mmCIF file of C-alpha atoms in Angstrom:
data_model
loop_
_atom_site.group_PDB
_atom_site.id
_atom_site.type_symbol
_atom_site.label_atom_id
_atom_site.label_comp_id
_atom_site.label_asym_id
_atom_site.label_seq_id
_atom_site.Cartn_x
_atom_site.Cartn_y
_atom_site.Cartn_z
ATOM 1 C CA VAL Y 1 41.780 67.693 -55.245
ATOM 2 C CA PHE Y 2 42.895 64.239 -53.503
ATOM 3 C CA ILE Y 3 41.687 60.638 -53.609
ATOM 4 C CA CYS Y 4 41.448 59.225 -50.181
ATOM 5 C CA LEU Y 5 40.383 55.826 -48.798
ATOM 6 C CA ASP Y 6 37.120 56.312 -46.470
ATOM 7 C CA ASN Y 7 37.324 54.282 -43.066
ATOM 8 C CA VAL Y 8 33.056 53.866 -43.039
ATOM 9 C CA THR Y 9 33.252 52.188 -46.046
ATOM 10 C CA ASN Y 10 36.632 51.432 -47.459
ATOM 11 C CA LYS Y 11 35.325 52.000 -50.370
ATOM 12 C CA TYR Y 12 37.992 55.480 -52.469
ATOM 13 C CA VAL Y 13 35.981 59.030 -52.418
ATOM 14 C CA ILE Y 14 37.496 62.205 -53.558
ATOM 15 C CA LYS Y 15 37.902 65.160 -50.894
ATOM 16 C CA LYS Y 16 37.356 68.541 -52.656
ATOM 17 C CA LYS Y 17 39.704 70.461 -50.189
ATOM 18 C CA LEU Y 18 37.299 74.430 -50.834
ATOM 19 C CA THR Y 19 39.536 78.059 -50.941
ATOM 20 C CA ASP Y 20 39.715 80.296 -48.668
ATOM 21 C CA LYS Y 21 38.278 82.990 -51.682
ATOM 22 C CA ASP Y 22 35.169 79.771 -51.764
ATOM 23 C CA ILE Y 23 34.551 80.148 -48.469
ATOM 24 C CA ARG Y 24 34.853 84.152 -47.601
ATOM 25 C CA SER Y 25 32.401 84.538 -51.089
ATOM 26 C CA GLY Y 26 29.863 81.651 -49.797
ATOM 27 C CA LEU Y 27 30.270 79.498 -53.229
ATOM 28 C CA GLY Y 28 32.064 77.069 -50.842
ATOM 29 C CA LYS Y 29 28.447 77.098 -48.873
ATOM 30 C CA ARG Y 30 26.225 77.236 -51.986
ATOM 31 C CA GLU Y 31 28.212 74.425 -53.694
ATOM 32 C CA LEU Y 32 27.618 71.963 -50.336
ATOM 33 C CA ASN Y 33 23.924 72.552 -49.894
ATOM 34 C CA ALA Y 34 23.482 71.684 -53.811
ATOM 35 C CA LEU Y 35 25.384 68.833 -53.256
ATOM 36 C CA LYS Y 36 23.594 67.572 -50.450
ATOM 37 C CA GLN Y 37 20.166 68.212 -51.535
ATOM 38 C CA LEU Y 38 21.310 66.121 -54.830
ATOM 39 C CA ASN Y 39 21.091 62.203 -55.626
ATOM 40 C CA HIS Y 40 20.956 60.636 -58.822
ATOM 41 C CA GLU Y 41 22.743 58.202 -60.859
ATOM 42 C CA ASN Y 42 23.990 60.386 -62.885
ATOM 43 C CA ILE Y 43 25.141 63.420 -60.179
ATOM 44 C CA ASN Y 44 28.556 63.522 -58.369
ATOM 45 C CA ARG Y 45 27.157 61.660 -55.395
ATOM 46 C CA PHE Y 46 27.928 63.504 -51.611
ATOM 47 C CA VAL Y 47 29.778 61.344 -49.423
ATOM 48 C CA ASP Y 48 29.872 64.298 -46.431
ATOM 49 C CA GLY Y 49 31.385 67.588 -46.754
ATOM 50 C CA TYR Y 50 31.087 71.024 -44.224
ATOM 51 C CA VAL Y 51 32.306 74.569 -44.511
ATOM 52 C CA ASP Y 52 33.759 76.522 -41.574
ATOM 53 C CA LYS Y 53 33.135 80.047 -41.289
ATOM 54 C CA GLU Y 54 35.471 81.181 -38.974
ATOM 55 C CA ARG Y 55 39.139 78.868 -38.754
ATOM 56 C CA MET Y 56 38.712 79.394 -43.511
ATOM 57 C CA THR Y 57 38.859 75.313 -44.420
ATOM 58 C CA GLY Y 58 36.028 72.858 -45.438
ATOM 59 C CA SER Y 59 35.834 70.465 -47.695
ATOM 60 C CA ILE Y 60 33.944 67.960 -49.782
ATOM 61 C CA TYR Y 61 33.956 64.472 -50.109
ATOM 62 C CA LEU Y 62 32.258 63.066 -53.146
ATOM 63 C CA GLU Y 63 32.269 59.662 -54.643
ATOM 64 C CA TYR Y 64 35.775 58.245 -56.800
ATOM 65 C CA CYS Y 65 34.576 57.616 -60.245
ATOM 66 C CA ASP Y 66 37.029 55.610 -61.819
ATOM 67 C CA GLN Y 67 37.621 56.281 -65.603
ATOM 68 C CA GLY Y 68 38.195 59.464 -64.874
ATOM 69 C CA THR Y 69 36.378 62.358 -66.774
ATOM 70 C CA LEU Y 70 35.159 62.571 -70.474
ATOM 71 C CA TYR Y 71 38.083 65.392 -71.154
ATOM 72 C CA ASP Y 72 40.514 63.153 -70.175
ATOM 73 C CA LEU Y 73 39.445 60.539 -72.867
ATOM 74 C CA ILE Y 74 38.229 62.952 -75.741
ATOM 75 C CA LYS Y 75 42.904 63.958 -75.524
ATOM 76 C CA ALA Y 76 43.074 60.555 -75.704
ATOM 77 C CA HIS Y 77 41.393 59.762 -78.998
ATOM 78 C CA ALA Y 78 42.536 63.398 -80.466
ATOM 79 C CA ARG Y 79 45.581 60.992 -79.844
ATOM 80 C CA SER Y 80 45.146 58.405 -81.363
ATOM 81 C CA HIS Y 81 42.520 59.665 -84.166
ATOM 82 C CA SER Y 82 40.345 57.364 -82.983
ATOM 83 C CA SER Y 83 36.636 58.411 -83.368
ATOM 84 C CA LEU Y 84 33.972 58.841 -80.127
ATOM 85 C CA PRO Y 85 31.195 56.403 -81.615
ATOM 86 C CA GLU Y 86 28.421 57.824 -81.797
ATOM 87 C CA GLY Y 87 26.796 55.215 -79.621
ATOM 88 C CA PHE Y 88 28.980 56.342 -76.510
ATOM 89 C CA LEU Y 89 28.214 60.356 -77.581
ATOM 90 C CA ILE Y 90 23.735 59.529 -77.029
ATOM 91 C CA ARG Y 91 25.104 57.419 -73.969
ATOM 92 C CA VAL Y 92 26.645 60.763 -72.573
ATOM 93 C CA LEU Y 93 24.047 62.526 -74.091
ATOM 94 C CA ASP Y 94 21.919 60.814 -72.753
ATOM 95 C CA GLY Y 95 22.992 60.562 -68.445
ATOM 96 C CA VAL Y 96 23.295 64.395 -68.442
ATOM 97 C CA VAL Y 97 20.463 65.017 -70.277
ATOM 98 C CA ALA Y 98 19.051 62.782 -67.059
ATOM 99 C CA GLY Y 99 21.528 64.453 -64.646
ATOM 100 C CA ILE Y 100 19.666 68.420 -65.151
ATOM 101 C CA ARG Y 101 16.392 67.726 -65.685
ATOM 102 C CA TYR Y 102 16.610 65.468 -61.966
ATOM 103 C CA MET Y 103 18.376 69.366 -60.851
ATOM 104 C CA HIS Y 104 15.759 71.358 -63.270
ATOM 105 C CA LYS Y 105 12.522 69.649 -62.631
ATOM 106 C CA GLY Y 106 12.718 66.845 -59.460
ATOM 107 C CA PRO Y 107 13.011 62.912 -59.293
ATOM 108 C CA SER Y 108 9.382 63.282 -61.167
ATOM 109 C CA GLY Y 109 10.880 65.159 -63.402
ATOM 110 C CA GLN Y 110 7.852 67.168 -64.078
ATOM 111 C CA SER Y 111 7.937 71.132 -62.708
ATOM 112 C CA ASN Y 112 7.692 70.931 -59.327
ATOM 113 C CA ARG Y 113 6.806 74.030 -57.412
ATOM 114 C CA GLN Y 114 7.455 71.940 -54.262
ATOM 115 C CA TRP Y 115 11.665 71.750 -55.991
ATOM 116 C CA ASN Y 116 14.400 73.645 -55.581
ATOM 117 C CA THR Y 117 15.687 74.119 -59.307
ATOM 118 C CA LEU Y 118 19.495 74.135 -59.625
ATOM 119 C CA VAL Y 119 20.862 74.944 -62.877
ATOM 120 C CA HIS Y 120 24.744 73.807 -63.354
ATOM 121 C CA ARG Y 121 25.804 76.119 -65.211
ATOM 122 C CA ASP Y 122 29.453 74.831 -65.922
ATOM 123 C CA LEU Y 123 29.729 71.720 -67.663
ATOM 124 C CA LYS Y 124 32.089 71.119 -70.077
ATOM 125 C CA PRO Y 125 34.477 67.910 -70.594
ATOM 126 C CA ALA Y 126 36.389 67.788 -67.582
ATOM 127 C CA ASN Y 127 33.298 68.298 -65.325
ATOM 128 C CA ILE Y 128 31.699 65.344 -66.600
ATOM 129 C CA PHE Y 129 33.297 62.364 -64.919
ATOM 130 C CA LEU Y 130 33.382 58.326 -66.370
ATOM 131 C CA LYS Y 131 32.102 55.715 -64.818
ATOM 132 C CA ALA Y 132 31.995 52.560 -65.138
ATOM 133 C CA SER Y 133 28.789 50.110 -65.302
ATOM 134 C CA GLN Y 134 26.874 47.757 -66.865
ATOM 135 C CA ASN Y 135 26.756 48.556 -70.516
ATOM 136 C CA PRO Y 136 29.936 48.493 -72.242
ATOM 137 C CA TYR Y 137 30.020 52.464 -72.066
ATOM 138 C CA PRO Y 138 30.333 54.007 -68.757
ATOM 139 C CA ARG Y 139 27.795 55.716 -67.203
ATOM 140 C CA ALA Y 140 28.355 60.226 -67.424
ATOM 141 C CA VAL Y 141 28.395 61.873 -63.985
ATOM 142 C CA ILE Y 142 28.319 65.468 -64.194
ATOM 143 C CA GLY Y 143 30.424 66.565 -61.873
ATOM 144 C CA ASP Y 144 32.134 70.587 -59.746
ATOM 145 C CA PHE Y 145 28.394 72.631 -58.114
ATOM 146 C CA GLY Y 146 30.821 75.760 -57.207
ATOM 147 C CA CYS Y 147 28.954 77.640 -60.187
ATOM 148 C CA CYS Y 148 25.696 76.146 -59.386
ATOM 149 C CA ALA Y 149 22.833 78.588 -58.330
ATOM 150 C CA SER Y 150 19.630 77.263 -57.146
ATOM 151 C CA ASP Y 151 16.384 79.481 -56.804
ATOM 152 C CA SER Y 152 16.595 79.906 -52.948
ATOM 153 C CA ASP Y 153 20.116 80.973 -53.610
ATOM 154 C CA LEU Y 154 18.331 83.707 -55.840
ATOM 155 C CA ARG Y 155 15.592 84.511 -52.779
ATOM 156 C CA SER Y 156 18.013 85.031 -50.310
ATOM 157 C CA GLY Y 157 20.485 86.784 -52.283
ATOM 158 C CA ARG Y 158 23.471 83.995 -51.904
ATOM 159 C CA ALA Y 159 23.149 84.089 -55.900
ATOM 160 C CA THR Y 160 22.435 87.088 -58.923
ATOM 161 C CA GLU Y 161 21.457 86.281 -62.125
ATOM 162 C CA THR Y 162 24.505 86.727 -63.106
ATOM 163 C CA VAL Y 163 27.658 84.252 -63.316
ATOM 164 C CA GLU Y 164 29.911 85.117 -61.747
ATOM 165 C CA ARG Y 165 32.475 82.630 -62.853
ATOM 166 C CA GLN Y 166 32.097 80.348 -66.029
ATOM 167 C CA ASP Y 167 34.507 79.271 -67.666
ATOM 168 C CA PRO Y 168 34.349 81.897 -70.962
ATOM 169 C CA ARG Y 169 34.888 79.056 -73.534
ATOM 170 C CA PHE Y 170 32.035 77.495 -72.642
ATOM 171 C CA ALA Y 171 30.006 80.415 -71.736
ATOM 172 C CA PRO Y 172 26.613 80.675 -73.949
ATOM 173 C CA PRO Y 173 25.531 83.319 -75.572
ATOM 174 C CA GLU Y 174 23.414 85.014 -73.392
ATOM 175 C CA ALA Y 175 26.321 84.928 -71.013
ATOM 176 C CA PRO Y 176 26.970 86.439 -67.791
ATOM 177 C CA ARG Y 177 23.222 86.296 -67.455
ATOM 178 C CA TYR Y 178 21.672 82.412 -67.396
ATOM 179 C CA TYR Y 179 18.761 80.244 -68.355
ATOM 180 C CA ARG Y 180 17.917 77.228 -67.452
ATOM 181 C CA SER Y 181 18.315 76.659 -71.793
ATOM 182 C CA SER Y 182 22.128 77.839 -70.952
ATOM 183 C CA ASP Y 183 22.323 74.312 -69.760
ATOM 184 C CA ILE Y 184 20.983 72.534 -72.327
ATOM 185 C CA PHE Y 185 23.623 74.612 -74.565
ATOM 186 C CA GLN Y 186 26.727 73.497 -72.723
ATOM 187 C CA ILE Y 187 25.270 69.738 -72.946
ATOM 188 C CA GLY Y 188 25.435 70.470 -76.691
ATOM 189 C CA MET Y 189 28.535 71.972 -76.704
ATOM 190 C CA ILE Y 190 29.964 69.035 -74.990
ATOM 191 C CA ILE Y 191 28.571 66.687 -77.328
ATOM 192 C CA VAL Y 192 30.749 69.101 -80.141
ATOM 193 C CA CYS Y 193 33.624 67.935 -78.305
ATOM 194 C CA MET Y 194 33.301 64.536 -78.110
ATOM 195 C CA ALA Y 195 32.691 64.486 -82.112
ATOM 196 C CA ARG Y 196 35.552 66.440 -83.281
ATOM 197 C CA LEU Y 197 37.745 65.024 -80.242
ATOM 198 C CA GLU Y 198 38.101 68.513 -79.220
ATOM 199 C CA ASN Y 199 37.957 70.303 -74.907
ATOM 200 C CA GLU Y 200 37.904 73.838 -77.054
ATOM 201 C CA VAL Y 201 35.965 74.335 -79.658
ATOM 202 C CA SER Y 202 35.655 76.961 -81.807
ATOM 203 C CA ARG Y 203 33.133 80.045 -82.335
ATOM 204 C CA SER Y 204 32.463 78.957 -85.521
ATOM 205 C CA THR Y 205 30.897 75.794 -84.389
ATOM 206 C CA ARG Y 206 28.645 77.880 -82.467
ATOM 207 C CA VAL Y 207 26.637 79.930 -85.768
ATOM 208 C CA GLU Y 208 27.670 76.827 -87.646
ATOM 209 C CA HIS Y 209 24.266 74.608 -88.848
ATOM 210 C CA GLY Y 210 23.133 71.235 -90.220
ATOM 211 C CA ARG Y 211 25.568 69.316 -88.803
ATOM 212 C CA PRO Y 212 27.900 70.360 -86.160
ATOM 213 C CA LEU Y 213 29.388 67.027 -85.289
ATOM 214 C CA GLY Y 214 30.693 66.991 -88.697
ATOM 215 C CA TRP Y 215 29.157 63.671 -91.090
ATOM 216 C CA GLY Y 216 30.897 60.560 -89.517
ATOM 217 C CA TYR Y 217 27.527 61.080 -86.552
ATOM 218 C CA SER Y 218 23.517 60.716 -88.434
ATOM 219 C CA ALA Y 219 21.876 63.258 -88.904
ATOM 220 C CA GLU Y 220 19.594 62.511 -85.733
ATOM 221 C CA ILE Y 221 21.787 62.873 -83.645
ATOM 222 C CA ASN Y 222 23.549 66.460 -85.243
ATOM 223 C CA HIS Y 223 19.709 67.805 -85.612
ATOM 224 C CA VAL Y 224 19.340 67.342 -82.067
ATOM 225 C CA VAL Y 225 23.088 68.660 -81.404
ATOM 226 C CA GLN Y 226 21.991 71.457 -83.122
ATOM 227 C CA LYS Y 227 18.694 72.271 -81.593
ATOM 228 C CA CYS Y 228 20.151 72.487 -77.894
ATOM 229 C CA ILE Y 229 23.363 75.512 -79.621
ATOM 230 C CA LEU Y 230 20.596 77.635 -80.901
ATOM 231 C CA PRO Y 231 22.087 80.865 -80.462
ATOM 232 C CA ASP Y 232 18.531 82.525 -78.445
ATOM 233 C CA PRO Y 233 17.449 80.370 -75.723
ATOM 234 C CA GLU Y 234 14.419 80.140 -76.276
ATOM 235 C CA GLN Y 235 14.454 78.413 -78.704
ATOM 236 C CA ARG Y 236 16.576 75.907 -77.177
ATOM 237 C CA ILE Y 237 15.078 72.404 -77.043
ATOM 238 C CA ARG Y 238 14.661 71.273 -73.759
ATOM 239 C CA THR Y 239 14.920 68.777 -71.796
ATOM 240 C CA SER Y 240 11.522 66.637 -71.361
ATOM 241 C CA GLU Y 241 11.692 66.630 -75.601
ATOM 242 C CA LEU Y 242 15.330 64.783 -75.670
ATOM 243 C CA VAL Y 243 14.079 61.754 -73.990
ATOM 244 C CA PRO Y 244 12.198 60.783 -77.343
ATOM 245 C CA VAL Y 245 14.386 61.903 -79.652
ATOM 246 C CA LEU Y 246 16.511 59.379 -79.802
ATOM 247 C CA ASP Y 247 15.039 56.675 -78.423
#
């Protein structure tokens, strides 16, 4: 991954060079197709890209997020032993949920047969970018769609009903199978990481009931996150239910 200057807009962009494995397996093409479909402020904006299977080359160009990643921020706060404010946890939760709701249901936020539903399948702090905004807290931007799968990918055989690759530290209990609610589980784990200032969360956290974020955060946000990380994917809170919960 490189930072480049776009000669047309004179703005910095990220260049992600696809590996031979990405190109050969079709994962690179899948990622490219997903990014072309998506247009949302909480999703890493696609600028340009290509895959040339004959020459085994390919690159994807994306918007540059000037505040780094959530992984970097958690690491910095862990070093200084300074907790992240609840307002920022809510800001990230709201932003990531908005992006995932768009991926799952389209611009309307309602189920739409015309929409090609996408499931991210690899949400974790390292894949959440931060971008400066008018808000006191930066905007959360979902990135890295290398594990993403869409309905059309499944119908065409480009993707299977199990995850080909995924960070095991953030894999939901149902892995390698996945559902839309698998993304919800990983969103919850991201907020747990923020609260605990850990980029790797122990399995004991997953089964802890009541306050997965600890006593430093309100009962309300603890309750919401607890409903995100329930072991049974059918029981997890839905993106539509998450909208008003913390308003």
